[in-house]
Amino acid sequence: MTERNLQLRAIGFMVATLLVALLGAWLLFGRERSPIQTDLLAMLPTTERNPLADVAAQRLAHANGDRVILLVGHADDEQAKAAARELGQMLAKDKVFASVTAELPPFDLQQLVTPYLAHRFSLLTDADRQSLAQPGYDPKQALAQRINEPFVTSVGTRLQDDPFGWLQHWMEQQPWSRSPLLPEDNLLTVHRDDGSYVWVTATLNGSSYDDAIQHRALDVLDQAEHAVEHDHPGTRVLRTGALFYAAFARSDAERDVHRVGLISTLGIAVLLLLVFRSPGPLLLAFLSTAIGILTATAVSVLVFGQIYLLTLVFGAALLGEAVDYSIQYLTARANAGDAWEPRQGLHQVRPALLLALGTSLLGYALLGLVPFPALRQMACFAMVGMAAACLSVFFLLPALLQRTARPLSNISVRTALVLQNIVARFTAGWRGVGLAALALLLAVPGWVQMHHDDDVHLLISPPPALVAQEKQIRDITGLGNSTQFYLVQGEDQEQVLQREEALEQRLQAMTDAGQLQGWVGVAGMVPSLQRQRANQALLAPLFAQPDRMRQWLHNAGFRDADIDRYVQAWPGTPLSLQDWLKTPLAVPFRYLWMGDAAAHGAASLVLPQGDAASALLKQAAANLPGVTLVDKAAGVSDLFGRYRRYASVWLLAAVLLIVPVFGWRYGWRSVPRVLAPPVLGIGFTLAMLGYLHHPLTLFHWMALMLVLGVGANYAVFLREGEPHVTHRPGAMYASVLLSAITALLSFGLLAWSSMPALQDFGLTLLLGIGFTAVLVPASTAPRASST
């Protein structure tokens, strides 16, 4: 290959890199919405065998995803209401909110009752159904009890419209009646021992996961809250909503990216300057790595349409591994001295780089097999980034490194040589076998202490203050937990409602036993037609003789006009689900009806209220046709556990796949020696995690895949490079240690990430790469030691 060809290849590569950079810039900044995905639910895998269950989980998660919930509290009732009004007015002035609800329009509570009057004889509570079914039911006693009931302060029916109280009893079981939020002075208010709390909600004019919306909304909220707290001293504002969690996740990820990127960049820069004693190799190494990360970002956004927070932080850490390829070429140049020739140097390092790239791609490819969107994207990012960085060495660096370079610093080479000789001395012959047996013996107690934790909540670490506020809001308002729900399916809406009613019978028993706070479901607000007909059948004997009914009401003191209206209203009409869905009352609950989302038949959601154990909720759905408990968190945790158990098999499979490659390259007798450092590094890492009582997760095992790949790389670099540096012992191991330290400076920093999943990743790589780098001299054939 001529020098002109080298230049043409470099120019072509740089043009391609420029095009990729322009594509990446447009994908990241040239569109209306940022591709950075802060929705943690989007990172989770599909867990349900029923596709509709995952659709329902997404629908439920986003039903209120763009809504901000605020509770304005104050010890003084009037101050709390005034502060809530002021807060609502200030938020409504900014267009970042599509709507703000603080002060309700004036309305009569009777407006909640009127839509049900035409259907009053079809709506009965279970208690009234049981009473009416008793042979000794006395309608006159029920009438007298209704007349003597105390005044209803909440949603109540008028006595003349509901003389027996059947509709009143049914209304009292509706979600709006059970809520502690009561309308006072046109504000939804809750009174507690520590004061009054007023409900304020705001719907964003966009997505909670849009960074522009996040910044603007948070600024407006902060300013409004400070103003309210200033104008009304003693006011406290509680907040919850996807907006706050998404913003926190984004800020944490950005902080991790900056911290990992900055520290690793500075650390790697200092190391390269110390070892190569020139800024040129430093700039070229970073250029190669930047090309890899830039290409990986563009391809990831292009393939997936978005980029996850985990991938961003992981990408910042990838710097330490992607730089390995350029380090090996730069080391070959430094060791060649005056005999340096770029094409010969490329020919020298090509086998090692291709073998190293192959083992790395294998590790990341196995990572990509996990049906977890975030892990697949991380695998894609890494594979593209590593390949691009390696190609930059082949196509770009030879044209830029024509001149000779200064040799590696004597201190680094001598230090590496001393360490290499020590390891070689203690791993040779029977002494090495004995030390290996002793090390494995010491590792056994650590292995015995290993344990696992697959809880998906370990994936993230939300701020304690925000979690505490959400819990306080739930305690005050009675908002339920929406992470668990029942999916009820049927051939048509009637069958769905009937199956919901069967489920709700069991949920009511749990509620009566104190195991559940309650539930929200469509059938509780719109009974099935079968149930409504049965209700009418229970009331039919009472209305069979109109004159008798008139006499009962007349004796109770009702006016004749009211009696006539009530008797003539019988039997009324059944309440239709489709008609109910069109009413204003149904607006907050429409997302519970999945009829339009089901490919065949119909479906609905039932939300249990409270923190009941998953086992109890499963028991409630046992043997009920068409009823499935969907617990997204538990489902993902189970999936994590299942794939964690598979991970050891994958790790063994990866080792077996590497064996024939190393056997072909180095001979079958050398395979155990070459594989010993990464395999022992994995074993010692597991032992240390056991000693640290660190519960193993899927992310630990995925990191061990990378330890295998990176450790195999170091063995390859050392074994391939040593024949070319016989004139300077220790130089090749110095470059391997340089690669290891750069990896530790990047991947190791993940151990201090704010994301628990990345902490697991980082800690495992920190231990694994450290052990492997120290043991890698054992991968070469024994030789006479020198100093």
mmCIF file of N, CA and C in Angstrom, residues 182-267:
data_model
loop_
_atom_site.group_PDB
_atom_site.id
_atom_site.type_symbol
_atom_site.label_atom_id
_atom_site.label_comp_id
_atom_site.label_asym_id
_atom_site.label_seq_id
_atom_site.Cartn_x
_atom_site.Cartn_y
_atom_site.Cartn_z
ATOM 1 N N LEU A 182 -63.187 17.017 49.184
ATOM 2 C CA LEU A 182 -64.557 17.506 49.142
ATOM 3 C C LEU A 182 -64.570 18.933 48.616
ATOM 4 N N PRO A 183 -65.556 19.268 47.791
ATOM 5 C CA PRO A 183 -65.630 20.640 47.274
ATOM 6 C C PRO A 183 -66.061 21.629 48.368
ATOM 7 N N GLU A 184 -65.215 22.604 48.610
ATOM 8 C CA GLU A 184 -65.523 23.690 49.548
ATOM 9 C C GLU A 184 -65.093 25.001 48.906
ATOM 10 N N ASP A 185 -66.003 25.943 48.835
ATOM 11 C CA ASP A 185 -65.691 27.239 48.215
ATOM 12 C C ASP A 185 -65.119 27.034 46.821
ATOM 13 N N ASN A 186 -65.691 26.037 46.100
ATOM 14 C CA ASN A 186 -65.271 25.701 44.737
ATOM 15 C C ASN A 186 -63.820 25.214 44.664
ATOM 16 N N LEU A 187 -63.318 24.668 45.758
ATOM 17 C CA LEU A 187 -61.979 24.088 45.806
ATOM 18 C C LEU A 187 -62.067 22.688 46.401
ATOM 19 N N LEU A 188 -61.300 21.755 45.852
ATOM 20 C CA LEU A 188 -61.261 20.405 46.413
ATOM 21 C C LEU A 188 -60.324 20.426 47.622
ATOM 22 N N THR A 189 -60.900 20.165 48.782
ATOM 23 C CA THR A 189 -60.181 20.397 50.036
ATOM 24 C C THR A 189 -60.203 19.151 50.910
ATOM 25 N N VAL A 190 -59.094 18.939 51.623
ATOM 26 C CA VAL A 190 -58.994 17.874 52.621
ATOM 27 C C VAL A 190 -58.591 18.522 53.940
ATOM 28 N N HIS A 191 -59.287 18.170 55.011
ATOM 29 C CA HIS A 191 -58.956 18.700 56.332
ATOM 30 C C HIS A 191 -58.239 17.621 57.134
ATOM 31 N N ARG A 192 -57.075 17.996 57.679
ATOM 32 C CA ARG A 192 -56.282 17.088 58.501
ATOM 33 C C ARG A 192 -55.978 17.764 59.827
ATOM 34 N N ASP A 193 -55.384 17.005 60.736
ATOM 35 C CA ASP A 193 -55.059 17.574 62.043
ATOM 36 C C ASP A 193 -54.072 18.734 61.934
ATOM 37 N N ASP A 194 -53.175 18.659 60.926
ATOM 38 C CA ASP A 194 -52.162 19.705 60.795
ATOM 39 C C ASP A 194 -52.614 20.860 59.912
ATOM 40 N N GLY A 195 -53.870 20.852 59.464
ATOM 41 C CA GLY A 195 -54.377 21.957 58.657
ATOM 42 C C GLY A 195 -55.186 21.475 57.473
ATOM 43 N N SER A 196 -55.329 22.345 56.498
ATOM 44 C CA SER A 196 -56.119 22.057 55.301
ATOM 45 C C SER A 196 -55.194 21.924 54.091
ATOM 46 N N TYR A 197 -55.606 21.063 53.169
ATOM 47 C CA TYR A 197 -54.865 20.856 51.933
ATOM 48 C C TYR A 197 -55.825 21.040 50.761
ATOM 49 N N VAL A 198 -55.380 21.775 49.762
ATOM 50 C CA VAL A 198 -56.212 22.060 48.595
ATOM 51 C C VAL A 198 -55.550 21.456 47.357
ATOM 52 N N TRP A 199 -56.349 20.808 46.569
ATOM 53 C CA TRP A 199 -55.892 20.066 45.382
ATOM 54 C C TRP A 199 -55.783 21.009 44.179
ATOM 55 N N VAL A 200 -54.617 20.976 43.532
ATOM 56 C CA VAL A 200 -54.394 21.743 42.303
ATOM 57 C C VAL A 200 -53.742 20.815 41.288
ATOM 58 N N THR A 201 -54.267 20.772 40.077
ATOM 59 C CA THR A 201 -53.659 19.956 39.022
ATOM 60 C C THR A 201 -53.383 20.821 37.802
ATOM 61 N N ALA A 202 -52.349 20.431 37.077
ATOM 62 C CA ALA A 202 -51.997 21.138 35.842
ATOM 63 C C ALA A 202 -51.584 20.101 34.802
ATOM 64 N N THR A 203 -52.116 20.230 33.606
ATOM 65 C CA THR A 203 -51.769 19.332 32.505
ATOM 66 C C THR A 203 -50.796 20.034 31.579
ATOM 67 N N LEU A 204 -49.685 19.366 31.294
ATOM 68 C CA LEU A 204 -48.641 19.958 30.469
ATOM 69 C C LEU A 204 -49.081 20.077 29.013
ATOM 70 N N ASN A 205 -48.585 21.094 28.361
ATOM 71 C CA ASN A 205 -48.847 21.282 26.935
ATOM 72 C C ASN A 205 -47.765 20.543 26.148
ATOM 73 N N GLY A 206 -47.643 19.255 26.369
ATOM 74 C CA GLY A 206 -46.608 18.428 25.764
ATOM 75 C C GLY A 206 -46.297 17.262 26.673
ATOM 76 N N SER A 207 -45.205 16.587 26.402
ATOM 77 C CA SER A 207 -44.835 15.393 27.154
ATOM 78 C C SER A 207 -43.957 15.730 28.351
ATOM 79 N N SER A 208 -44.150 14.986 29.417
ATOM 80 C CA SER A 208 -43.304 15.146 30.605
ATOM 81 C C SER A 208 -41.857 14.792 30.317
ATOM 82 N N TYR A 209 -41.627 14.031 29.248
ATOM 83 C CA TYR A 209 -40.283 13.558 28.942
ATOM 84 C C TYR A 209 -39.582 14.402 27.891
ATOM 85 N N ASP A 210 -40.215 15.502 27.503
ATOM 86 C CA ASP A 210 -39.600 16.458 26.586
ATOM 87 C C ASP A 210 -38.763 17.429 27.416
ATOM 88 N N ASP A 211 -37.447 17.509 27.120
ATOM 89 C CA ASP A 211 -36.572 18.310 27.972
ATOM 90 C C ASP A 211 -36.947 19.786 27.970
ATOM 91 N N ALA A 212 -37.409 20.310 26.822
ATOM 92 C CA ALA A 212 -37.805 21.720 26.772
ATOM 93 C C ALA A 212 -39.019 21.968 27.663
ATOM 94 N N ILE A 213 -39.987 21.040 27.609
ATOM 95 C CA ILE A 213 -41.177 21.151 28.460
ATOM 96 C C ILE A 213 -40.766 21.050 29.932
ATOM 97 N N GLN A 214 -39.868 20.115 30.226
ATOM 98 C CA GLN A 214 -39.416 19.933 31.607
ATOM 99 C C GLN A 214 -38.832 21.214 32.188
ATOM 100 N N HIS A 215 -37.876 21.791 31.472
ATOM 101 C CA HIS A 215 -37.192 22.979 31.985
ATOM 102 C C HIS A 215 -38.175 24.128 32.191
ATOM 103 N N ARG A 216 -39.026 24.352 31.198
ATOM 104 C CA ARG A 216 -39.968 25.465 31.290
ATOM 105 C C ARG A 216 -40.969 25.250 32.416
ATOM 106 N N ALA A 217 -41.530 24.059 32.502
ATOM 107 C CA ALA A 217 -42.544 23.778 33.525
ATOM 108 C C ALA A 217 -41.948 23.873 34.928
ATOM 109 N N LEU A 218 -40.767 23.331 35.116
ATOM 110 C CA LEU A 218 -40.143 23.378 36.439
ATOM 111 C C LEU A 218 -39.818 24.813 36.849
ATOM 112 N N ASP A 219 -39.362 25.604 35.894
ATOM 113 C CA ASP A 219 -39.083 27.011 36.206
ATOM 114 C C ASP A 219 -40.350 27.738 36.643
ATOM 115 N N VAL A 220 -41.430 27.528 35.893
ATOM 116 C CA VAL A 220 -42.704 28.191 36.218
ATOM 117 C C VAL A 220 -43.208 27.722 37.577
ATOM 118 N N LEU A 221 -43.134 26.412 37.836
ATOM 119 C CA LEU A 221 -43.595 25.872 39.118
ATOM 120 C C LEU A 221 -42.779 26.421 40.282
ATOM 121 N N ASP A 222 -41.465 26.454 40.119
ATOM 122 C CA ASP A 222 -40.613 26.957 41.200
ATOM 123 C C ASP A 222 -40.913 28.417 41.506
ATOM 124 N N GLN A 223 -41.055 29.230 40.457
ATOM 125 C CA GLN A 223 -41.343 30.649 40.661
ATOM 126 C C GLN A 223 -42.694 30.839 41.345
ATOM 127 N N ALA A 224 -43.695 30.086 40.884
ATOM 128 C CA ALA A 224 -45.035 30.220 41.461
ATOM 129 C C ALA A 224 -45.041 29.779 42.923
ATOM 130 N N GLU A 225 -44.372 28.680 43.226
ATOM 131 C CA GLU A 225 -44.340 28.190 44.611
ATOM 132 C C GLU A 225 -43.636 29.181 45.530
ATOM 133 N N HIS A 226 -42.511 29.733 45.078
ATOM 134 C CA HIS A 226 -41.801 30.715 45.903
ATOM 135 C C HIS A 226 -42.672 31.939 46.159
ATOM 136 N N ALA A 227 -43.412 32.372 45.125
ATOM 137 C CA ALA A 227 -44.274 33.542 45.280
ATOM 138 C C ALA A 227 -45.396 33.258 46.279
ATOM 139 N N VAL A 228 -45.996 32.085 46.180
ATOM 140 C CA VAL A 228 -47.084 31.716 47.082
ATOM 141 C C VAL A 228 -46.581 31.592 48.514
ATOM 142 N N GLU A 229 -45.432 30.956 48.683
ATOM 143 C CA GLU A 229 -44.880 30.805 50.033
ATOM 144 C C GLU A 229 -44.472 32.147 50.632
ATOM 145 N N HIS A 230 -44.094 33.096 49.756
ATOM 146 C CA HIS A 230 -43.753 34.439 50.230
ATOM 147 C C HIS A 230 -45.004 35.206 50.636
ATOM 148 N N ASP A 231 -46.057 35.122 49.803
ATOM 149 C CA ASP A 231 -47.292 35.862 50.073
ATOM 150 C C ASP A 231 -48.097 35.253 51.214
ATOM 151 N N HIS A 232 -47.935 33.958 51.428
ATOM 152 C CA HIS A 232 -48.708 33.268 52.471
ATOM 153 C C HIS A 232 -47.733 32.457 53.327
ATOM 154 N N PRO A 233 -47.042 33.109 54.253
ATOM 155 C CA PRO A 233 -46.060 32.407 55.093
ATOM 156 C C PRO A 233 -46.684 31.199 55.796
ATOM 157 N N GLY A 234 -45.927 30.123 55.825
ATOM 158 C CA GLY A 234 -46.436 28.896 56.437
ATOM 159 C C GLY A 234 -47.038 27.941 55.436
ATOM 160 N N THR A 235 -47.146 28.379 54.177
ATOM 161 C CA THR A 235 -47.696 27.507 53.143
ATOM 162 C C THR A 235 -46.662 26.467 52.736
ATOM 163 N N ARG A 236 -47.103 25.266 52.508
ATOM 164 C CA ARG A 236 -46.234 24.204 51.991
ATOM 165 C C ARG A 236 -46.911 23.579 50.774
ATOM 166 N N VAL A 237 -46.135 23.316 49.760
ATOM 167 C CA VAL A 237 -46.656 22.762 48.506
ATOM 168 C C VAL A 237 -46.034 21.382 48.291
ATOM 169 N N LEU A 238 -46.876 20.363 48.239
ATOM 170 C CA LEU A 238 -46.431 19.012 47.924
ATOM 171 C C LEU A 238 -46.655 18.771 46.434
ATOM 172 N N ARG A 239 -45.739 18.068 45.808
ATOM 173 C CA ARG A 239 -45.845 17.857 44.367
ATOM 174 C C ARG A 239 -45.518 16.410 44.003
ATOM 175 N N THR A 240 -46.155 15.939 42.956
ATOM 176 C CA THR A 240 -45.832 14.632 42.398
ATOM 177 C C THR A 240 -46.253 14.611 40.943
ATOM 178 N N GLY A 241 -45.719 13.648 40.209
ATOM 179 C CA GLY A 241 -46.010 13.542 38.783
ATOM 180 C C GLY A 241 -44.787 13.057 38.032
ATOM 181 N N ALA A 242 -45.021 12.500 36.844
ATOM 182 C CA ALA A 242 -43.919 11.984 36.036
ATOM 183 C C ALA A 242 -42.913 13.070 35.699
ATOM 184 N N LEU A 243 -43.372 14.309 35.592
ATOM 185 C CA LEU A 243 -42.486 15.425 35.262
ATOM 186 C C LEU A 243 -41.292 15.482 36.207
ATOM 187 N N PHE A 244 -41.536 15.355 37.494
ATOM 188 C CA PHE A 244 -40.482 15.525 38.485
ATOM 189 C C PHE A 244 -39.506 14.350 38.473
ATOM 190 N N TYR A 245 -40.039 13.133 38.294
ATOM 191 C CA TYR A 245 -39.163 11.973 38.231
ATOM 192 C C TYR A 245 -38.316 12.003 36.955
ATOM 193 N N ALA A 246 -38.943 12.381 35.840
ATOM 194 C CA ALA A 246 -38.204 12.443 34.581
ATOM 195 C C ALA A 246 -37.106 13.499 34.648
ATOM 196 N N ALA A 247 -37.424 14.659 35.229
ATOM 197 C CA ALA A 247 -36.431 15.731 35.330
ATOM 198 C C ALA A 247 -35.279 15.312 36.242
ATOM 199 N N PHE A 248 -35.609 14.636 37.340
ATOM 200 C CA PHE A 248 -34.558 14.174 38.245
ATOM 201 C C PHE A 248 -33.657 13.148 37.546
ATOM 202 N N ALA A 249 -34.287 12.210 36.834
ATOM 203 C CA ALA A 249 -33.500 11.188 36.132
ATOM 204 C C ALA A 249 -32.586 11.832 35.097
ATOM 205 N N ARG A 250 -33.111 12.819 34.384
ATOM 206 C CA ARG A 250 -32.297 13.496 33.377
ATOM 207 C C ARG A 250 -31.116 14.233 34.016
ATOM 208 N N SER A 251 -31.384 14.977 35.076
ATOM 209 C CA SER A 251 -30.305 15.749 35.708
ATOM 210 C C SER A 251 -29.251 14.825 36.295
ATOM 211 N N ASP A 252 -29.690 13.701 36.883
ATOM 212 C CA ASP A 252 -28.736 12.746 37.437
ATOM 213 C C ASP A 252 -27.876 12.139 36.337
ATOM 214 N N ALA A 253 -28.522 11.793 35.213
ATOM 215 C CA ALA A 253 -27.770 11.205 34.104
ATOM 216 C C ALA A 253 -26.781 12.204 33.529
ATOM 217 N N GLU A 254 -27.219 13.452 33.389
ATOM 218 C CA GLU A 254 -26.309 14.475 32.868
ATOM 219 C C GLU A 254 -25.120 14.669 33.816
ATOM 220 N N ARG A 255 -25.400 14.637 35.113
ATOM 221 C CA ARG A 255 -24.314 14.779 36.087
ATOM 222 C C ARG A 255 -23.349 13.602 35.986
ATOM 223 N N ASP A 256 -23.896 12.395 35.814
ATOM 224 C CA ASP A 256 -23.034 11.229 35.673
ATOM 225 C C ASP A 256 -22.201 11.311 34.394
ATOM 226 N N VAL A 257 -22.840 11.733 33.295
ATOM 227 C CA VAL A 257 -22.119 11.845 32.028
ATOM 228 C C VAL A 257 -20.965 12.830 32.163
ATOM 229 N N HIS A 258 -21.262 13.987 32.771
ATOM 230 C CA HIS A 258 -20.223 15.004 32.923
ATOM 231 C C HIS A 258 -19.105 14.520 33.848
ATOM 232 N N ARG A 259 -19.504 13.881 34.948
ATOM 233 C CA ARG A 259 -18.508 13.440 35.920
ATOM 234 C C ARG A 259 -17.650 12.323 35.350
ATOM 235 N N VAL A 260 -18.311 11.296 34.806
ATOM 236 C CA VAL A 260 -17.556 10.173 34.250
ATOM 237 C C VAL A 260 -16.726 10.641 33.063
ATOM 238 N N GLY A 261 -17.344 11.424 32.178
ATOM 239 C CA GLY A 261 -16.629 11.885 31.001
ATOM 240 C C GLY A 261 -15.452 12.774 31.351
ATOM 241 N N LEU A 262 -15.654 13.717 32.276
ATOM 242 C CA LEU A 262 -14.594 14.659 32.622
ATOM 243 C C LEU A 262 -13.437 13.968 33.340
ATOM 244 N N ILE A 263 -13.778 13.190 34.382
ATOM 245 C CA ILE A 263 -12.713 12.553 35.161
ATOM 246 C C ILE A 263 -11.948 11.546 34.312
ATOM 247 N N SER A 264 -12.686 10.731 33.551
ATOM 248 C CA SER A 264 -11.998 9.731 32.726
ATOM 249 C C SER A 264 -11.170 10.402 31.638
ATOM 250 N N THR A 265 -11.684 11.473 31.051
ATOM 251 C CA THR A 265 -10.923 12.177 30.012
ATOM 252 C C THR A 265 -9.642 12.766 30.581
ATOM 253 N N LEU A 266 -9.747 13.448 31.720
ATOM 254 C CA LEU A 266 -8.556 14.036 32.344
ATOM 255 C C LEU A 266 -7.568 12.948 32.773
ATOM 256 N N GLY A 267 -8.100 11.878 33.388
ATOM 257 C CA GLY A 267 -7.226 10.801 33.838
ATOM 258 C C GLY A 267 -6.513 10.128 32.683
#
